[in-house]
Amino acid sequence: MLDGVYYVDPRPEMVSDERLREEIGDFKRFLVRDLWLLSKP
């Protein structure tokens, strides 16, 4: 299950704000971690 928002090019405040940084993932994380977890049975 996806539990966040992914951005290819996040705005500066998305990276500097700790609360936003915890909720917003970069697209690399989606490809490397989350997509892999979704593909497992």
PDB file of N, H, CA, C and O in Angstrom:
ATOM      1  N   MET A   1       0.840  -1.176   0.000  1.00  0.00           N
ATOM      2  CA  MET A   1       0.000   0.000   0.000  1.00  0.00           C
ATOM      3  C   MET A   1       0.886   1.239   0.000  1.00  0.00           C
ATOM      4  O   MET A   1       1.858   1.311   0.751  1.00  0.00           O
ATOM      5  N   LEU A   2       0.552   2.204  -0.835  1.00  0.00           N
ATOM      6  H   LEU A   2      -0.238   2.145  -1.445  1.00  0.00           H
ATOM      7  CA  LEU A   2       1.279   3.458  -0.861  1.00  0.00           C
ATOM      8  C   LEU A   2       0.749   4.342   0.254  1.00  0.00           C
ATOM      9  O   LEU A   2      -0.461   4.480   0.435  1.00  0.00           O
ATOM     10  N   ASP A   3       1.656   4.929   0.984  1.00  0.00           N
ATOM     11  H   ASP A   3       2.639   4.818   0.837  1.00  0.00           H
ATOM     12  CA  ASP A   3       1.223   5.733   2.129  1.00  0.00           C
ATOM     13  C   ASP A   3       1.809   7.130   2.119  1.00  0.00           C
ATOM     14  O   ASP A   3       2.031   7.724   3.175  1.00  0.00           O
ATOM     15  N   GLY A   4       2.060   7.655   0.932  1.00  0.00           N
ATOM     16  H   GLY A   4       1.880   7.173   0.075  1.00  0.00           H
ATOM     17  CA  GLY A   4       2.640   8.982   0.887  1.00  0.00           C
ATOM     18  C   GLY A   4       2.472   9.622  -0.468  1.00  0.00           C
ATOM     19  O   GLY A   4       1.749   9.121  -1.329  1.00  0.00           O
ATOM     20  N   VAL A   5       3.145  10.724  -0.640  1.00  0.00           N
ATOM     21  H   VAL A   5       3.732  11.130   0.060  1.00  0.00           H
ATOM     22  CA  VAL A   5       3.144  11.484  -1.873  1.00  0.00           C
ATOM     23  C   VAL A   5       4.570  11.473  -2.387  1.00  0.00           C
ATOM     24  O   VAL A   5       5.520  11.595  -1.614  1.00  0.00           O
ATOM     25  N   TYR A   6       4.714  11.326  -3.692  1.00  0.00           N
ATOM     26  H   TYR A   6       3.942  11.227  -4.320  1.00  0.00           H
ATOM     27  CA  TYR A   6       6.041  11.279  -4.299  1.00  0.00           C
ATOM     28  C   TYR A   6       6.198  12.435  -5.277  1.00  0.00           C
ATOM     29  O   TYR A   6       5.281  12.745  -6.038  1.00  0.00           O
ATOM     30  N   TYR A   7       7.356  13.066  -5.253  1.00  0.00           N
ATOM     31  H   TYR A   7       8.101  12.815  -4.635  1.00  0.00           H
ATOM     32  CA  TYR A   7       7.652  14.162  -6.160  1.00  0.00           C
ATOM     33  C   TYR A   7       8.960  13.898  -6.875  1.00  0.00           C
ATOM     34  O   TYR A   7       9.921  13.403  -6.286  1.00  0.00           O
ATOM     35  N   VAL A   8       8.983  14.239  -8.164  1.00  0.00           N
ATOM     36  H   VAL A   8       8.203  14.641  -8.642  1.00  0.00           H
ATOM     37  CA  VAL A   8      10.219  14.143  -8.933  1.00  0.00           C
ATOM     38  C   VAL A   8      11.104  15.342  -8.615  1.00  0.00           C
ATOM     39  O   VAL A   8      12.319  15.201  -8.479  1.00  0.00           O
ATOM     40  N   ASP A   9      10.504  16.508  -8.497  1.00  0.00           N
ATOM     41  H   ASP A   9       9.517  16.622  -8.608  1.00  0.00           H
ATOM     42  CA  ASP A   9      11.247  17.738  -8.248  1.00  0.00           C
ATOM     43  C   ASP A   9      10.575  18.503  -7.105  1.00  0.00           C
ATOM     44  O   ASP A   9       9.793  19.421  -7.350  1.00  0.00           O
ATOM     45  N   PRO A  10      10.880  18.125  -5.846  1.00  0.00           N
ATOM     46  CA  PRO A  10      10.206  18.780  -4.713  1.00  0.00           C
ATOM     47  C   PRO A  10      10.601  20.245  -4.573  1.00  0.00           C
ATOM     48  O   PRO A  10      11.711  20.643  -4.927  1.00  0.00           O
ATOM     49  N   ARG A  11       9.680  21.029  -4.053  1.00  0.00           N
ATOM     50  H   ARG A  11       8.779  20.705  -3.765  1.00  0.00           H
ATOM     51  CA  ARG A  11       9.955  22.431  -3.769  1.00  0.00           C
ATOM     52  C   ARG A  11      10.897  22.515  -2.567  1.00  0.00           C
ATOM     53  O   ARG A  11      10.926  21.592  -1.753  1.00  0.00           O
ATOM     54  N   PRO A  12      11.658  23.588  -2.437  1.00  0.00           N
ATOM     55  CA  PRO A  12      12.626  23.707  -1.333  1.00  0.00           C
ATOM     56  C   PRO A  12      12.012  23.517   0.056  1.00  0.00           C
ATOM     57  O   PRO A  12      12.629  22.896   0.921  1.00  0.00           O
ATOM     58  N   GLU A  13      10.798  24.046   0.279  1.00  0.00           N
ATOM     59  H   GLU A  13      10.296  24.550  -0.424  1.00  0.00           H
ATOM     60  CA  GLU A  13      10.195  23.899   1.606  1.00  0.00           C
ATOM     61  C   GLU A  13       9.810  22.454   1.905  1.00  0.00           C
ATOM     62  O   GLU A  13       9.693  22.079   3.072  1.00  0.00           O
ATOM     63  N   MET A  14       9.614  21.650   0.886  1.00  0.00           N
ATOM     64  H   MET A  14       9.709  21.954  -0.062  1.00  0.00           H
ATOM     65  CA  MET A  14       9.309  20.229   1.095  1.00  0.00           C
ATOM     66  C   MET A  14      10.523  19.477   1.635  1.00  0.00           C
ATOM     67  O   MET A  14      10.379  18.461   2.315  1.00  0.00           O
ATOM     68  N   VAL A  15      11.692  19.970   1.335  1.00  0.00           N
ATOM     69  H   VAL A  15      11.809  20.796   0.783  1.00  0.00           H
ATOM     70  CA  VAL A  15      12.923  19.340   1.805  1.00  0.00           C
ATOM     71  C   VAL A  15      13.360  19.910   3.149  1.00  0.00           C
ATOM     72  O   VAL A  15      13.863  19.180   4.002  1.00  0.00           O
ATOM     73  N   SER A  16      13.169  21.206   3.338  1.00  0.00           N
ATOM     74  H   SER A  16      12.760  21.800   2.644  1.00  0.00           H
ATOM     75  CA  SER A  16      13.651  21.852   4.568  1.00  0.00           C
ATOM     76  C   SER A  16      12.720  21.662   5.757  1.00  0.00           C
ATOM     77  O   SER A  16      13.181  21.656   6.898  1.00  0.00           O
ATOM     78  N   ASP A  17      11.427  21.507   5.518  1.00  0.00           N
ATOM     79  H   ASP A  17      11.053  21.512   4.591  1.00  0.00           H
ATOM     80  CA  ASP A  17      10.458  21.327   6.598  1.00  0.00           C
ATOM     81  C   ASP A  17      10.441  19.861   7.027  1.00  0.00           C
ATOM     82  O   ASP A  17      10.105  18.980   6.236  1.00  0.00           O
ATOM     83  N   GLU A  18      10.801  19.610   8.274  1.00  0.00           N
ATOM     84  H   GLU A  18      11.074  20.326   8.917  1.00  0.00           H
ATOM     85  CA  GLU A  18      10.931  18.229   8.765  1.00  0.00           C
ATOM     86  C   GLU A  18       9.623  17.450   8.652  1.00  0.00           C
ATOM     87  O   GLU A  18       9.630  16.281   8.266  1.00  0.00           O
ATOM     88  N   ARG A  19       8.512  18.082   8.982  1.00  0.00           N
ATOM     89  H   ARG A  19       8.506  19.031   9.295  1.00  0.00           H
ATOM     90  CA  ARG A  19       7.220  17.387   8.909  1.00  0.00           C
ATOM     91  C   ARG A  19       6.861  16.997   7.472  1.00  0.00           C
ATOM     92  O   ARG A  19       6.404  15.883   7.214  1.00  0.00           O
ATOM     93  N   LEU A  20       7.072  17.920   6.557  1.00  0.00           N
ATOM     94  H   LEU A  20       7.443  18.824   6.766  1.00  0.00           H
ATOM     95  CA  LEU A  20       6.803  17.619   5.147  1.00  0.00           C
ATOM     96  C   LEU A  20       7.755  16.549   4.624  1.00  0.00           C
ATOM     97  O   LEU A  20       7.350  15.662   3.872  1.00  0.00           O
ATOM     98  N   ARG A  21       8.999  16.634   5.016  1.00  0.00           N
ATOM     99  H   ARG A  21       9.328  17.354   5.627  1.00  0.00           H
ATOM    100  CA  ARG A  21      10.014  15.681   4.552  1.00  0.00           C
ATOM    101  C   ARG A  21       9.652  14.253   4.951  1.00  0.00           C
ATOM    102  O   ARG A  21       9.940  13.313   4.211  1.00  0.00           O
ATOM    103  N   GLU A  22       9.026  14.085   6.107  1.00  0.00           N
ATOM    104  H   GLU A  22       8.792  14.848   6.709  1.00  0.00           H
ATOM    105  CA  GLU A  22       8.608  12.750   6.547  1.00  0.00           C
ATOM    106  C   GLU A  22       7.453  12.212   5.718  1.00  0.00           C
ATOM    107  O   GLU A  22       7.337  10.999   5.541  1.00  0.00           O
ATOM    108  N   GLU A  23       6.597  13.091   5.206  1.00  0.00           N
ATOM    109  H   GLU A  23       6.692  14.076   5.350  1.00  0.00           H
ATOM    110  CA  GLU A  23       5.399  12.683   4.472  1.00  0.00           C
ATOM    111  C   GLU A  23       5.598  12.580   2.968  1.00  0.00           C
ATOM    112  O   GLU A  23       4.869  11.851   2.294  1.00  0.00           O
ATOM    113  N   ILE A  24       6.575  13.301   2.436  1.00  0.00           N
ATOM    114  H   ILE A  24       7.167  13.893   2.983  1.00  0.00           H
ATOM    115  CA  ILE A  24       6.762  13.367   0.992  1.00  0.00           C
ATOM    116  C   ILE A  24       8.044  12.639   0.617  1.00  0.00           C
ATOM    117  O   ILE A  24       9.124  12.954   1.116  1.00  0.00           O
ATOM    118  N   GLY A  25       7.905  11.663  -0.267  1.00  0.00           N
ATOM    119  H   GLY A  25       7.027  11.407  -0.672  1.00  0.00           H
ATOM    120  CA  GLY A  25       9.068  10.913  -0.713  1.00  0.00           C
ATOM    121  C   GLY A  25       9.487  11.313  -2.111  1.00  0.00           C
ATOM    122  O   GLY A  25       8.682  11.833  -2.883  1.00  0.00           O
ATOM    123  N   ASP A  26      10.738  11.072  -2.436  1.00  0.00           N
ATOM    124  H   ASP A  26      11.392  10.649  -1.808  1.00  0.00           H
ATOM    125  CA  ASP A  26      11.154  11.354  -3.798  1.00  0.00           C
ATOM    126  C   ASP A  26      10.841  10.148  -4.687  1.00  0.00           C
ATOM    127  O   ASP A  26      10.603   9.045  -4.195  1.00  0.00           O
ATOM    128  N   PHE A  27      10.846  10.372  -5.974  1.00  0.00           N
ATOM    129  H   PHE A  27      11.040  11.268  -6.373  1.00  0.00           H
ATOM    130  CA  PHE A  27      10.451   9.347  -6.921  1.00  0.00           C
ATOM    131  C   PHE A  27      11.408   8.153  -6.883  1.00  0.00           C
ATOM    132  O   PHE A  27      11.007   7.019  -7.149  1.00  0.00           O
ATOM    133  N   LYS A  28      12.675   8.417  -6.551  1.00  0.00           N
ATOM    134  H   LYS A  28      13.001   9.337  -6.335  1.00  0.00           H
ATOM    135  CA  LYS A  28      13.657   7.334  -6.432  1.00  0.00           C
ATOM    136  C   LYS A  28      13.234   6.348  -5.342  1.00  0.00           C
ATOM    137  O   LYS A  28      13.374   5.136  -5.510  1.00  0.00           O
ATOM    138  N   ARG A  29      12.721   6.863  -4.236  1.00  0.00           N
ATOM    139  H   ARG A  29      12.608   7.847  -4.100  1.00  0.00           H
ATOM    140  CA  ARG A  29      12.255   5.986  -3.156  1.00  0.00           C
ATOM    141  C   ARG A  29      11.101   5.105  -3.630  1.00  0.00           C
ATOM    142  O   ARG A  29      11.027   3.925  -3.288  1.00  0.00           O
ATOM    143  N   PHE A  30      10.206   5.692  -4.419  1.00  0.00           N
ATOM    144  H   PHE A  30      10.266   6.651  -4.696  1.00  0.00           H
ATOM    145  CA  PHE A  30       9.099   4.922  -4.971  1.00  0.00           C
ATOM    146  C   PHE A  30       9.616   3.787  -5.847  1.00  0.00           C
ATOM    147  O   PHE A  30       9.168   2.648  -5.715  1.00  0.00           O
ATOM    148  N   LEU A  31      10.550   4.089  -6.736  1.00  0.00           N
ATOM    149  H   LEU A  31      10.914   5.014  -6.843  1.00  0.00           H
ATOM    150  CA  LEU A  31      11.067   3.074  -7.650  1.00  0.00           C
ATOM    151  C   LEU A  31      11.869   1.996  -6.934  1.00  0.00           C
ATOM    152  O   LEU A  31      11.717   0.810  -7.228  1.00  0.00           O
ATOM    153  N   VAL A  32      12.704   2.393  -6.013  1.00  0.00           N
ATOM    154  H   VAL A  32      12.827   3.357  -5.775  1.00  0.00           H
ATOM    155  CA  VAL A  32      13.626   1.458  -5.379  1.00  0.00           C
ATOM    156  C   VAL A  32      12.992   0.669  -4.241  1.00  0.00           C
ATOM    157  O   VAL A  32      13.212  -0.537  -4.135  1.00  0.00           O
ATOM    158  N   ARG A  33      12.222   1.316  -3.401  1.00  0.00           N
ATOM    159  H   ARG A  33      12.043   2.296  -3.487  1.00  0.00           H
ATOM    160  CA  ARG A  33      11.692   0.652  -2.216  1.00  0.00           C
ATOM    161  C   ARG A  33      10.214   0.290  -2.324  1.00  0.00           C
ATOM    162  O   ARG A  33       9.844  -0.877  -2.194  1.00  0.00           O
ATOM    163  N   ASP A  34       9.382   1.281  -2.558  1.00  0.00           N
ATOM    164  H   ASP A  34       9.682   2.229  -2.663  1.00  0.00           H
ATOM    165  CA  ASP A  34       7.946   1.061  -2.465  1.00  0.00           C
ATOM    166  C   ASP A  34       7.390   0.207  -3.604  1.00  0.00           C
ATOM    167  O   ASP A  34       6.528  -0.641  -3.370  1.00  0.00           O
ATOM    168  N   LEU A  35       7.858   0.412  -4.808  1.00  0.00           N
ATOM    169  H   LEU A  35       8.558   1.100  -4.998  1.00  0.00           H
ATOM    170  CA  LEU A  35       7.400  -0.403  -5.923  1.00  0.00           C
ATOM    171  C   LEU A  35       7.809  -1.857  -5.723  1.00  0.00           C
ATOM    172  O   LEU A  35       7.049  -2.770  -6.049  1.00  0.00           O
ATOM    173  N   TRP A  36       8.996  -2.070  -5.192  1.00  0.00           N
ATOM    174  H   TRP A  36       9.613  -1.329  -4.928  1.00  0.00           H
ATOM    175  CA  TRP A  36       9.472  -3.426  -4.896  1.00  0.00           C
ATOM    176  C   TRP A  36       8.551  -4.091  -3.859  1.00  0.00           C
ATOM    177  O   TRP A  36       8.168  -5.251  -4.015  1.00  0.00           O
ATOM    178  N   LEU A  37       8.208  -3.357  -2.818  1.00  0.00           N
ATOM    179  H   LEU A  37       8.519  -2.415  -2.692  1.00  0.00           H
ATOM    180  CA  LEU A  37       7.322  -3.919  -1.782  1.00  0.00           C
ATOM    181  C   LEU A  37       5.926  -4.211  -2.334  1.00  0.00           C
ATOM    182  O   LEU A  37       5.299  -5.195  -1.941  1.00  0.00           O
ATOM    183  N   LEU A  38       5.441  -3.368  -3.237  1.00  0.00           N
ATOM    184  H   LEU A  38       5.951  -2.569  -3.556  1.00  0.00           H
ATOM    185  CA  LEU A  38       4.129  -3.599  -3.842  1.00  0.00           C
ATOM    186  C   LEU A  38       4.120  -4.830  -4.750  1.00  0.00           C
ATOM    187  O   LEU A  38       3.081  -5.470  -4.911  1.00  0.00           O
ATOM    188  N   SER A  39       5.243  -5.158  -5.330  1.00  0.00           N
ATOM    189  H   SER A  39       6.087  -4.637  -5.199  1.00  0.00           H
ATOM    190  CA  SER A  39       5.291  -6.271  -6.269  1.00  0.00           C
ATOM    191  C   SER A  39       5.393  -7.635  -5.586  1.00  0.00           C
ATOM    192  O   SER A  39       5.195  -8.665  -6.230  1.00  0.00           O
ATOM    193  N   LYS A  40       5.695  -7.647  -4.310  1.00  0.00           N
ATOM    194  H   LYS A  40       5.856  -6.810  -3.787  1.00  0.00           H
ATOM    195  CA  LYS A  40       5.789  -8.922  -3.578  1.00  0.00           C
ATOM    196  C   LYS A  40       4.388  -9.449  -3.293  1.00  0.00           C
ATOM    197  O   LYS A  40       3.476  -8.681  -2.988  1.00  0.00           O
ATOM    198  N   PRO A  41       4.224 -10.776  -3.395  1.00  0.00           N
ATOM    199  CA  PRO A  41       2.899 -11.359  -3.123  1.00  0.00           C
ATOM    200  C   PRO A  41       2.514 -11.297  -1.665  1.00  0.00           C
ATOM    201  O   PRO A  41       1.431 -11.748  -1.293  1.00  0.00           O
TER     202      PRO A  41
END
